[in-house]
């Protein structure tokens, strides 16, 4: 009970009461000891003095007692009583004979009856002390026997005034109590000052921490108001603070600049512990204010990025898979109001991505890596599809794990890409038109010859055997098929690429490119040879765009061979197209024995509009577009070339299952 009450006291009062109790205990003990020592010592001393007086009287008075000379005896008694200071101490002296009769006394009044016969002694005792009544007071009666030889001839009684002794003791006690009180008062004062010195700063610190905990940083008396702070790092939040940024290791670069006189940090080693505590506390308040300022700034930056960012941003709760926040831009891009969006399942906007996203972040909640997805389909209000690039990363939103999904609408870009690819494709087709015309001419000529023959047979009524008739008809039909094949292949090339991905066997686009070009190339004495692996696994891509890539590579190979031939080479032109696969991926390579590519040209071939061909012959877009398409499917396009020997372009795609696992 007392303990808990004591615990509730302020530090100042604890100090005060502890010191008070200790002082009172010490003072009490000293007072008791002193009283005992002083009073008993004083009483003993006075008794000894009384006894000495009595002995002196006994020695000096023996002779007068024996001679019964009471006058001289009286003189001796007065002598002894009046000597120096004894006047106040010695109340009386009287001498009795051996029969107890009063021989002489110092009373100026008749001898008090009440003293007669008190405190009698025999020769066997040295002295006897007894308190006897004396008028209104009392006295210590010290009786000493007067001896002549071994016989007692009388007794000396010396009465010491008890009132005088009490008076002396009282004075002594008052002096002592005064001294103790002075000590107590001084100690109180000192303890009060000490307690104030310690408790006042502690109370100030308590008040400040209380203010800080309530978010009030400006009331602090310890540090200046924000306008008066002369700290560059405080006003420029990009500037690292030498003190805590360096200590936390957040500053990776050079050591941050430290001002000559740092307004922020004070070394807490100066002064006593209380001053050190105050300095440390001040430093702490500074740090908190600096952190808070930085936090506020970065918070407002992120908030304004979220509010006014050019791209839609959603916050999706990982557990409920519902949107918990969305920025204003989402309303413009997705056509929903914010109220409609909040609470909506993320899968409504993009089912595929939602599935992948929650799997990715649920497998490893602590995964810090952002998940990036390119050109995925999201649905606007009314289920209108659009293409978006998405970056998703895990955060903690109101203590729950959530995903920030930032999307960029790339529908225009995807369409423009497709248009560019289409334009480049049409250009290639344009280039091939002469070859195609020649290609078509052959079956048409054969058909014409067949039909002319049949017309002639009909007009001239010539009889021909059935087999020959059937042969001509079959040949016409074959040539029609051939012509329609050429037209179909051309059509499939000319078709605008579909935007959706599909399963593709690389051998198929290779096949159509070869069928379209091989005959034409023969005119220029360029032979296309294929080595296709029949067990090629599927990749995820678009058939039409892959045709485009292969077309570019094969036409470039042809150009390189033609260029080499123009320089007078006798080597037969050969383009080898090979498909193969391993555990990781599927590849197609286009190898030629053309001019080859010098290193300085090889560095630039993928740059848009880079061409070494004459104006009108090359646009410099073929490889740039092919590279873009290959990267879109997660593939790689590499070159191996030796000037004079030829070039090999290899396109490599991840196998479907490998690509899926990587996502
Ligand atoms: P273009 O064919 O319109 O010039 P490309 O982007 O297809 O544009 O090719 C860029 C350049 O790369 C070509 O101009 C040529 O110099 C070089 N090149 C491409 N393929 C080959 C090849 N098989 N052999 C030699 N040079 C090549």
XYZ file of C-alpha atoms and ligand atoms in Angstrom:
690
model
C 0.000 0.000 0.000
C 2.680 2.462 1.127
C 4.897 1.196 -1.643
C 2.283 1.779 -4.302
C 1.542 5.228 -2.887
C 5.250 5.980 -2.920
C 5.487 4.769 -6.523
C 2.791 7.265 -7.500
C 4.703 10.214 -6.075
C 6.556 12.542 -8.412
C 10.314 12.165 -8.648
C 10.730 15.432 -6.771
C 8.545 14.262 -3.876
C 10.205 10.846 -3.831
C 13.529 12.574 -3.429
C 12.131 14.885 -0.820
C 10.406 12.241 1.287
C 13.255 9.753 1.053
C 15.746 12.351 2.224
C 13.315 13.547 4.913
C 12.868 10.049 6.326
C 16.603 9.342 6.266
C 17.380 12.657 7.971
C 14.679 12.153 10.591
C 15.942 8.679 11.377
C 19.551 9.838 11.606
C 18.575 12.892 13.652
C 16.399 10.842 15.992
C 19.153 8.330 16.565
C 21.733 11.057 17.123
C 19.340 12.878 19.463
C 18.709 9.776 21.535
C 22.377 8.873 21.679
C 23.401 12.424 22.471
C 20.742 12.806 25.108
C 21.802 9.660 26.760
C 25.504 10.455 26.562
C 25.160 14.142 27.429
C 22.615 13.903 30.220
C 24.084 10.902 31.903
C 27.574 12.335 31.426
C 26.553 15.704 32.813
C 24.756 14.171 35.786
C 27.742 11.971 36.518
C 30.105 14.910 36.196
C 28.018 17.001 38.590
C 27.754 14.087 41.036
C 31.530 13.785 40.957
C 31.823 17.472 41.600
C 29.341 17.207 44.497
C 31.287 14.238 45.901
C 34.545 16.201 45.572
C 32.998 19.106 47.478
C 31.757 16.717 50.145
C 35.237 15.146 50.486
C 36.841 18.570 50.648
C 34.419 19.578 53.424
C 35.065 16.266 55.222
C 38.850 16.790 55.064
C 38.790 20.448 56.067
C 36.026 20.018 58.688
C 37.347 16.957 60.593
C 39.387 19.030 62.937
C 36.494 21.424 63.723
C 34.100 18.538 64.303
C 36.463 16.912 66.779
C 36.882 20.315 68.538
C 33.137 20.982 68.184
C 34.040 24.344 66.595
C 30.840 24.958 64.634
C 31.799 28.521 63.655
C 34.873 27.467 61.725
C 32.981 24.503 60.365
C 30.313 26.873 59.043
C 33.016 28.984 57.403
C 34.344 25.901 55.670
C 30.825 25.028 54.473
C 30.182 28.529 53.045
C 33.653 28.599 51.554
C 32.961 25.471 49.622
C 29.417 26.423 48.665
C 30.181 29.951 47.375
C 33.332 28.997 45.480
C 33.189 30.174 41.844
C 30.303 28.705 39.876
C 29.111 26.428 42.634
C 26.797 29.088 43.974
C 24.009 28.056 41.599
C 24.801 24.394 41.590
C 25.184 23.708 45.275
C 21.853 24.243 47.001
C 23.105 23.436 50.470
C 25.854 21.777 52.515
C 25.337 20.488 55.987
C 27.286 18.337 58.391
C 25.840 15.943 60.951
C 27.570 14.427 63.908
C 27.863 10.689 64.402
C 24.570 10.712 66.258
C 22.879 12.418 63.273
C 22.620 15.810 64.936
C 23.010 18.780 62.607
C 26.372 20.380 63.411
C 26.407 23.096 60.830
C 24.539 24.005 57.576
C 24.423 26.671 54.891
C 20.663 27.276 55.032
C 19.866 30.913 55.815
C 16.528 29.708 57.142
C 15.967 27.095 59.850
C 17.145 23.658 58.769
C 14.335 21.998 56.762
C 12.644 19.300 58.817
C 12.167 17.105 55.717
C 15.938 16.745 55.313
C 16.538 15.420 58.776
C 17.614 11.815 58.794
C 17.509 11.413 54.958
C 20.280 9.678 53.030
C 22.247 8.508 56.081
C 25.523 6.666 55.448
C 27.780 4.371 57.434
C 31.565 4.283 57.390
C 31.370 1.238 55.168
C 30.151 3.124 52.085
C 32.082 5.681 50.073
C 29.071 7.835 49.314
C 25.348 7.764 48.863
C 23.231 9.764 46.368
C 19.534 10.282 46.825
C 16.963 12.649 45.397
C 15.449 14.600 48.240
C 12.668 17.193 48.349
C 13.823 20.778 48.762
C 11.061 23.300 49.080
C 9.165 23.282 45.813
C 12.049 21.593 44.012
C 14.249 18.593 44.502
C 17.932 18.099 45.027
C 20.506 15.366 44.582
C 21.730 14.757 48.105
C 25.316 13.391 48.113
C 26.267 12.048 51.536
C 29.906 11.250 52.341
C 31.042 9.902 55.760
C 33.630 11.942 57.706
C 36.178 9.589 59.183
C 38.872 9.835 61.836
C 40.909 6.765 61.386
C 38.538 3.930 61.032
C 35.749 5.685 62.958
C 32.984 7.738 61.484
C 32.675 11.042 63.248
C 30.030 12.594 61.080
C 28.490 12.949 57.613
C 28.709 15.706 54.983
C 25.599 16.242 52.864
C 26.019 18.266 49.664
C 22.739 19.084 47.941
C 22.998 19.729 44.227
C 20.092 21.758 42.836
C 18.149 19.483 40.528
C 16.445 22.541 38.936
C 19.862 23.921 37.997
C 20.949 20.608 36.527
C 17.663 20.317 34.619
C 18.150 23.852 33.401
C 21.630 22.998 32.132
C 20.327 19.839 30.423
C 17.458 21.831 28.916
C 19.845 24.414 27.487
C 22.005 21.668 26.100
C 18.985 19.931 24.579
C 17.720 23.169 23.031
C 21.133 23.829 21.550
C 21.258 20.316 20.192
C 17.749 20.461 18.776
C 18.555 23.797 17.162
C 21.588 22.272 15.544
C 19.618 19.260 14.291
C 16.853 21.537 12.973
C 19.400 23.661 11.133
C 20.869 20.502 9.595
C 17.381 19.318 8.595
C 16.450 22.654 7.059
C 19.715 22.880 5.131
C 19.349 19.284 3.961
C 15.734 19.924 2.934
C 16.774 22.930 0.964
C 19.650 21.089 -0.697
C 17.465 18.066 -1.484
C 14.744 20.338 -2.799
C 17.191 22.090 -5.133
C 18.666 18.759 -6.190
C 15.249 17.240 -6.824
C 14.215 20.329 -8.745
C 17.401 20.171 -10.798
C 16.734 16.563 -11.769
C 12.963 16.518 -11.817
C 12.351 19.744 -13.739
C 14.198 18.666 -16.912
C 12.659 15.188 -16.634
C 9.209 16.772 -16.357
C 9.945 18.988 -19.365
C 11.120 15.928 -21.331
C 7.989 14.041 -20.272
C 5.819 16.900 -21.463
C 7.645 17.072 -24.782
C 7.403 13.294 -25.359
C 3.724 13.517 -24.541
C 3.347 16.291 -27.123
C 5.363 14.289 -29.659
C 3.229 11.212 -29.111
C 0.209 13.347 -29.940
C 1.918 14.525 -33.107
C 2.576 18.036 -31.827
C 6.123 18.776 -32.905
C 6.014 22.536 -32.754
C 5.470 23.041 -29.023
C 8.878 21.674 -28.145
C 10.992 24.197 -26.242
C 14.052 22.101 -26.935
C 14.348 22.798 -30.618
C 13.694 25.821 -32.792
C 10.582 26.281 -34.853
C 10.899 24.981 -38.404
C 11.499 28.391 -40.013
C 14.468 29.035 -37.784
C 16.192 25.757 -38.423
C 19.487 26.370 -40.123
C 20.001 22.861 -41.422
C 20.403 22.357 -45.194
C 19.346 18.689 -44.958
C 16.135 19.733 -43.188
C 15.071 22.090 -45.955
C 16.279 19.966 -48.861
C 15.018 16.447 -48.277
C 17.183 15.076 -51.095
C 20.311 16.077 -49.211
C 21.520 13.215 -47.013
C 22.080 14.038 -43.344
C 25.623 13.192 -42.287
C 24.415 11.947 -38.919
C 21.664 9.432 -39.396
C 21.821 8.717 -43.132
C 25.430 7.699 -42.714
C 24.712 5.674 -39.590
C 21.830 3.828 -41.224
C 23.970 3.170 -44.267
C 21.265 4.595 -46.503
C 23.740 6.889 -48.146
C 25.588 4.650 -50.560
C 27.666 7.370 -52.198
C 30.334 9.691 -50.820
C 30.210 10.881 -47.208
C 27.543 13.551 -46.888
C 28.662 17.087 -46.210
C 28.757 18.143 -42.557
C 28.332 21.820 -41.630
C 30.990 23.418 -39.460
C 28.433 23.978 -36.757
C 25.720 21.377 -37.077
C 22.326 22.865 -36.169
C 20.945 19.401 -35.818
C 23.213 17.187 -33.782
C 24.793 18.069 -30.438
C 27.404 15.799 -28.902
C 25.738 14.461 -25.723
C 29.028 13.914 -23.890
C 29.136 17.442 -22.397
C 27.701 18.168 -18.948
C 26.239 15.870 -16.326
C 23.847 12.976 -16.946
C 20.754 15.200 -16.867
C 22.242 17.548 -19.440
C 23.349 14.576 -21.545
C 19.831 13.162 -21.404
C 18.408 16.517 -22.495
C 20.882 16.746 -25.394
C 20.139 13.181 -26.488
C 16.446 13.904 -26.285
C 16.879 17.033 -28.335
C 18.775 15.048 -30.981
C 15.987 12.488 -30.985
C 13.310 15.168 -31.468
C 15.382 16.500 -34.358
C 15.642 13.101 -35.986
C 11.924 12.520 -35.640
C 11.154 15.901 -37.156
C 13.537 15.278 -40.019
C 12.111 11.822 -40.678
C 8.598 13.125 -40.408
C 9.302 15.887 -42.852
C 10.817 13.448 -45.331
C 7.965 11.043 -44.810
C 5.392 13.792 -45.320
C 7.132 14.919 -48.495
C 7.460 11.452 -49.962
C 3.909 10.657 -48.899
C 2.566 13.756 -50.616
C 4.724 12.995 -53.674
C 3.330 9.478 -53.910
C -0.170 10.682 -53.185
C 0.034 13.277 -55.956
C 1.577 10.654 -58.276
C -1.328 8.402 -57.445
C -3.898 11.175 -57.828
C -2.573 12.909 -60.924
C -0.439 10.177 -62.536
C -0.997 9.780 -66.271
C -1.644 6.036 -65.950
C -4.380 4.102 -64.176
C -3.328 2.687 -60.785
C -5.376 0.212 -58.731
C -4.843 -1.130 -55.243
C -6.041 -4.734 -55.029
C -6.480 -6.626 -51.764
C -4.580 -9.928 -52.041
C -7.041 -11.890 -49.900
C -10.362 -10.646 -51.251
C -8.943 -10.030 -54.778
C -11.082 -6.890 -54.871
C -10.096 -3.324 -55.736
C -9.759 -1.180 -52.626
C -8.626 2.043 -54.289
C -8.237 3.470 -57.773
C -6.841 6.766 -59.024
C -8.874 9.265 -61.088
C -7.150 8.205 -64.328
C -8.748 4.744 -64.050
C -12.151 6.375 -64.478
C -11.080 7.957 -67.777
C -9.344 4.874 -69.190
C -11.659 2.114 -67.955
C -14.933 4.045 -68.104
C -16.028 2.986 -64.602
C -16.578 5.479 -61.772
C -14.381 5.116 -58.718
C -17.355 3.946 -56.687
C -18.016 1.196 -59.228
C -14.362 0.168 -59.205
C -13.900 -0.013 -55.426
C -15.183 -3.393 -54.326
C -15.046 -4.852 -57.877
C -13.077 -8.072 -58.392
C -9.853 -7.435 -60.281
C -10.625 -10.352 -62.597
C -13.474 -8.305 -64.104
C -10.836 -6.050 -65.671
C -8.377 -8.750 -66.702
C -9.107 -12.366 -65.905
C -5.866 -13.862 -67.207
C -3.650 -11.323 -65.516
C -5.609 -11.490 -62.249
C -5.038 -15.250 -62.146
C -1.307 -14.978 -62.818
C -0.937 -12.062 -60.447
C -2.581 -13.692 -57.423
C -0.683 -16.918 -58.020
C 2.574 -14.981 -58.218
C 2.011 -12.973 -55.066
C 0.268 -15.676 -53.079
C 3.021 -18.240 -53.549
C 5.463 -15.988 -51.828
C 3.857 -13.156 -49.955
C 7.223 -11.609 -49.158
C 8.311 -11.587 -52.795
C 9.646 -8.106 -53.397
C 10.074 -8.342 -57.159
C 7.526 -6.483 -59.212
C 5.673 -8.511 -61.824
C 5.732 -6.987 -65.289
C 3.451 -8.085 -68.086
C 3.401 -6.613 -71.576
C 0.518 -6.260 -73.995
C -2.107 -8.115 -72.046
C -5.823 -7.708 -72.622
C -7.894 -5.671 -70.113
C -11.592 -4.934 -70.455
C -13.095 -1.463 -70.362
C -16.646 -0.917 -69.173
C -18.936 -2.725 -71.591
C -16.306 -5.464 -72.100
C -14.376 -3.453 -74.696
C -10.891 -4.980 -74.933
C -7.713 -2.930 -74.853
C -4.021 -3.725 -74.656
C -2.134 -2.696 -71.539
C 1.347 -3.074 -70.111
C 1.033 -3.874 -66.403
C 3.414 -3.563 -63.479
C 2.220 -5.169 -60.252
C 3.994 -5.029 -56.928
C 3.169 -6.065 -53.418
C 2.609 -3.491 -50.671
C 0.994 -3.330 -47.285
C -2.246 -1.351 -47.469
C -3.912 -0.571 -44.140
C -1.997 -3.489 -42.586
C -3.228 -5.957 -45.239
C -1.183 -7.301 -48.156
C -2.251 -5.588 -51.339
C -1.058 -5.283 -54.908
C -0.469 -2.002 -56.675
C -1.434 -2.546 -60.297
C -0.263 0.195 -62.651
C -1.392 -0.125 -66.243
C -0.443 1.729 -69.419
C -2.865 1.665 -72.313
C -0.795 0.516 -75.315
C -3.664 -0.295 -77.665
C -2.634 2.513 -80.061
C 0.958 1.359 -79.945
C 0.025 -2.250 -80.640
C -2.114 -1.155 -83.563
C 0.611 1.114 -84.940
C 3.112 -1.711 -84.584
C 0.805 -3.943 -86.543
C 0.406 -1.258 -89.185
C 4.162 -0.824 -89.466
C 4.682 -4.556 -89.755
C 1.940 -4.685 -92.318
C 3.529 -1.861 -94.298
C 6.891 -3.579 -94.224
C 5.239 -6.824 -95.271
C 3.443 -5.156 -98.156
C 6.750 -3.684 -99.210
C 8.295 -7.176 -99.266
C 5.334 -8.439 -101.235
C 5.712 -5.526 -103.632
C 9.368 -6.442 -104.101
C 8.336 -9.999 -104.783
C 5.615 -9.040 -107.244
C 7.783 -9.643 -110.355
C 8.801 -13.030 -109.016
C 5.219 -13.854 -108.088
C 4.002 -12.798 -111.535
C 6.631 -15.043 -113.059
C 5.636 -17.779 -110.639
C 1.999 -17.433 -111.614
C 2.843 -17.272 -115.256
C 4.150 -20.818 -115.281
C 0.913 -22.581 -114.226
C -1.082 -20.116 -116.345
C 1.066 -20.960 -119.373
C 0.633 -24.654 -118.715
C -3.145 -24.172 -118.339
C -3.221 -22.115 -121.543
C -1.280 -24.820 -123.407
C -3.618 -27.522 -122.115
C -6.762 -25.576 -122.922
C -5.409 -24.628 -126.404
C -4.724 -28.325 -127.042
C -8.224 -29.303 -125.939
C -9.791 -26.511 -128.066
C -7.806 -27.663 -131.104
C -8.881 -31.281 -130.531
C -12.479 -30.145 -130.220
C -12.424 -27.824 -133.293
C -10.623 -30.258 -135.559
C -12.524 -33.279 -134.236
C -9.301 -35.151 -133.600
C -9.703 -38.405 -131.774
C -7.260 -38.741 -128.906
C -6.869 -41.684 -126.566
C -8.699 -41.410 -123.242
C -5.409 -41.601 -121.241
C -3.943 -38.610 -123.103
C -7.181 -36.675 -122.560
C -7.144 -37.491 -118.855
C -3.450 -36.551 -118.617
C -4.089 -33.090 -120.092
C -7.086 -32.480 -117.815
C -5.145 -33.634 -114.745
C -2.220 -31.389 -115.657
C -4.593 -28.400 -116.053
C -6.114 -29.188 -112.678
C -2.643 -29.528 -111.084
C -1.583 -26.198 -112.533
C -4.800 -24.573 -111.258
C -4.006 -25.970 -107.787
C -0.504 -24.629 -108.073
C -1.743 -21.175 -109.042
C -4.302 -21.163 -106.260
C -1.596 -22.294 -103.787
C 0.522 -19.336 -104.803
C -2.440 -17.006 -104.435
C -3.381 -18.489 -101.036
C 0.169 -18.128 -99.736
C 0.218 -14.546 -100.964
C -3.122 -13.920 -99.285
C -1.915 -15.350 -96.014
C 1.126 -13.057 -96.206
C -0.941 -10.052 -97.030
C -3.409 -10.655 -94.207
C -3.059 -8.281 -91.279
C -1.645 -10.102 -88.297
C -4.042 -11.184 -85.613
C -3.307 -9.618 -82.207
C -3.885 -12.772 -80.180
C -1.196 -15.346 -79.446
C -1.501 -18.930 -80.653
C 0.387 -22.220 -80.611
C 2.770 -22.271 -83.539
C 4.979 -24.986 -84.960
C 7.935 -23.085 -86.455
C 8.069 -25.509 -89.407
C 4.777 -24.091 -90.716
C 5.818 -20.453 -91.320
C 9.115 -21.818 -92.693
C 7.144 -24.031 -95.093
C 4.993 -21.187 -96.428
C 7.952 -18.854 -96.914
C 9.880 -21.585 -98.740
C 6.943 -22.441 -100.963
C 6.470 -18.782 -101.875
C 10.103 -17.942 -102.555
C 12.042 -21.051 -103.531
C 11.033 -21.106 -107.208
C 11.491 -17.379 -107.585
C 14.957 -17.518 -106.088
C 15.956 -20.201 -108.542
C 15.699 -17.575 -111.295
C 18.555 -15.776 -109.504
C 20.343 -19.100 -108.985
C 19.705 -19.048 -105.239
C 18.764 -22.424 -103.805
C 16.739 -22.728 -100.616
C 17.523 -25.896 -98.668
C 15.622 -26.899 -95.525
C 16.520 -29.156 -92.612
C 13.376 -29.215 -90.503
C 12.985 -31.263 -87.340
C 9.573 -32.948 -87.664
C 9.181 -33.291 -83.857
C 9.440 -29.578 -83.164
C 7.484 -28.536 -80.049
C 5.049 -25.617 -80.122
C 5.895 -22.081 -79.177
C 3.518 -19.292 -78.199
C 3.531 -16.667 -80.966
C 1.622 -15.588 -84.072
C 1.983 -17.545 -87.312
C 1.593 -14.513 -89.496
C 4.259 -12.445 -87.744
C 6.717 -15.323 -87.786
C 6.236 -15.552 -91.548
C 7.161 -11.887 -91.642
C 10.379 -12.507 -89.679
C 11.406 -15.429 -91.869
C 10.526 -13.550 -95.037
C 12.811 -10.671 -93.962
C 15.680 -13.024 -93.115
C 15.386 -15.047 -96.318
C 15.088 -11.971 -98.571
C 18.139 -10.424 -96.828
C 20.024 -13.704 -97.390
C 19.068 -13.658 -101.060
C 20.178 -10.010 -101.367
C 23.544 -10.834 -99.781
C 24.064 -13.748 -102.225
C 23.020 -11.637 -105.233
C 25.386 -8.870 -104.092
C 28.190 -11.373 -103.827
C 27.409 -12.758 -107.267
C 27.389 -9.250 -108.705
C 30.926 -8.876 -107.394
C 31.837 -11.806 -109.621
C 31.615 -14.768 -107.299
C 31.160 -18.133 -108.949
C 29.854 -19.881 -105.843
C 26.322 -21.263 -106.137
C 23.914 -19.337 -103.938
C 22.551 -21.418 -101.058
C 20.192 -20.580 -98.222
C 19.905 -23.239 -95.528
C 16.887 -22.995 -93.235
C 17.177 -25.274 -90.229
C 14.773 -25.835 -87.340
C 15.795 -27.668 -84.148
C 15.029 -27.750 -80.422
C 16.513 -28.652 -77.053
C 15.193 -28.748 -73.464
C 15.016 -24.979 -73.208
C 13.904 -23.705 -76.567
C 13.096 -23.975 -80.234
C 15.176 -22.275 -82.903
C 15.209 -21.544 -86.587
C 18.342 -20.433 -88.381
C 18.706 -18.887 -91.814
C 22.214 -19.376 -93.151
C 23.497 -17.954 -96.428
C 26.767 -17.933 -98.317
C 26.424 -14.270 -99.257
C 28.687 -11.297 -98.587
C 28.766 -11.630 -94.825
C 28.447 -8.664 -92.452
C 31.463 -6.663 -91.239
C 31.535 -6.052 -87.441
C 30.857 -2.319 -87.665
C 27.710 -3.044 -89.742
C 26.617 -5.962 -87.536
C 26.441 -3.578 -84.543
C 23.812 -1.495 -86.318
C 21.680 -3.932 -88.327
C 18.869 -3.979 -85.750
C 18.597 -0.191 -85.668
C 15.501 1.096 -87.455
C 16.244 2.682 -90.844
C 19.771 1.294 -91.006
C 20.485 -0.065 -94.469
C 23.497 -0.597 -96.681
C 21.305 -1.065 -99.708
C 20.758 1.500 -102.440
C 17.887 3.978 -102.090
C 14.653 2.383 -103.195
C 15.965 -1.119 -102.462
C 16.200 -1.081 -98.679
C 14.219 0.728 -95.964
C 16.291 -0.537 -93.056
C 13.184 -1.710 -91.204
C 13.208 -5.477 -91.851
C 15.576 -6.533 -89.058
C 14.332 -3.859 -86.623
C 10.775 -5.136 -87.024
C 11.880 -8.780 -86.898
C 13.812 -8.106 -83.693
C 10.752 -6.417 -82.153
C 8.514 -9.373 -83.060
C 10.986 -11.935 -81.711
C 11.372 -10.045 -78.395
C 7.601 -9.809 -78.117
C 7.451 -13.613 -77.825
C 10.348 -13.714 -75.347
C 12.776 -14.874 -78.027
C 16.258 -13.833 -79.126
C 17.671 -12.959 -82.519
C 21.417 -13.431 -82.964
C 23.905 -13.090 -85.831
C 27.001 -15.054 -86.741
C 28.805 -13.759 -89.747
C 32.126 -13.927 -91.528
C 32.825 -11.395 -94.260
C 33.131 -13.231 -97.588
C 31.736 -16.512 -96.233
C 28.175 -15.693 -95.329
C 25.840 -15.034 -92.429
C 23.662 -17.074 -90.122
C 20.711 -15.450 -88.326
C 19.314 -17.584 -85.492
C 15.950 -16.978 -83.926
C 15.407 -18.801 -80.641
C 12.171 -18.985 -78.667
C 11.547 -20.513 -75.237
C 9.498 -23.713 -75.321
C 5.914 -23.201 -74.193
C 6.319 -24.970 -70.853
C 9.620 -23.129 -70.142
C 8.029 -19.774 -70.980
C 5.065 -20.559 -68.713
C 7.327 -21.572 -65.849
C 9.336 -18.348 -66.247
C 6.159 -16.263 -65.943
P 17.094 -3.566 -95.460
O 17.090 -4.977 -95.872
O 15.901 -2.782 -95.889
O 18.380 -2.859 -95.686
P 17.201 -4.745 -92.890
O 16.900 -4.187 -91.534
O 16.511 -5.963 -93.267
O 16.941 -3.564 -93.863
O 18.758 -5.002 -92.981
C 19.652 -4.012 -92.534
C 21.037 -4.264 -93.101
O 21.582 -5.451 -92.530
C 21.060 -4.489 -94.536
O 21.093 -3.247 -95.238
C 22.354 -5.261 -94.723
O 23.460 -4.408 -94.774
C 22.474 -6.055 -93.453
N 22.084 -7.473 -93.644
C 20.933 -8.043 -93.224
N 20.928 -9.370 -93.479
C 22.115 -9.645 -94.070
C 22.709 -10.849 -94.595
N 22.099 -12.055 -94.561
N 23.974 -10.758 -95.135
C 24.592 -9.553 -95.157
N 24.073 -8.399 -94.713
C 22.859 -8.430 -94.165
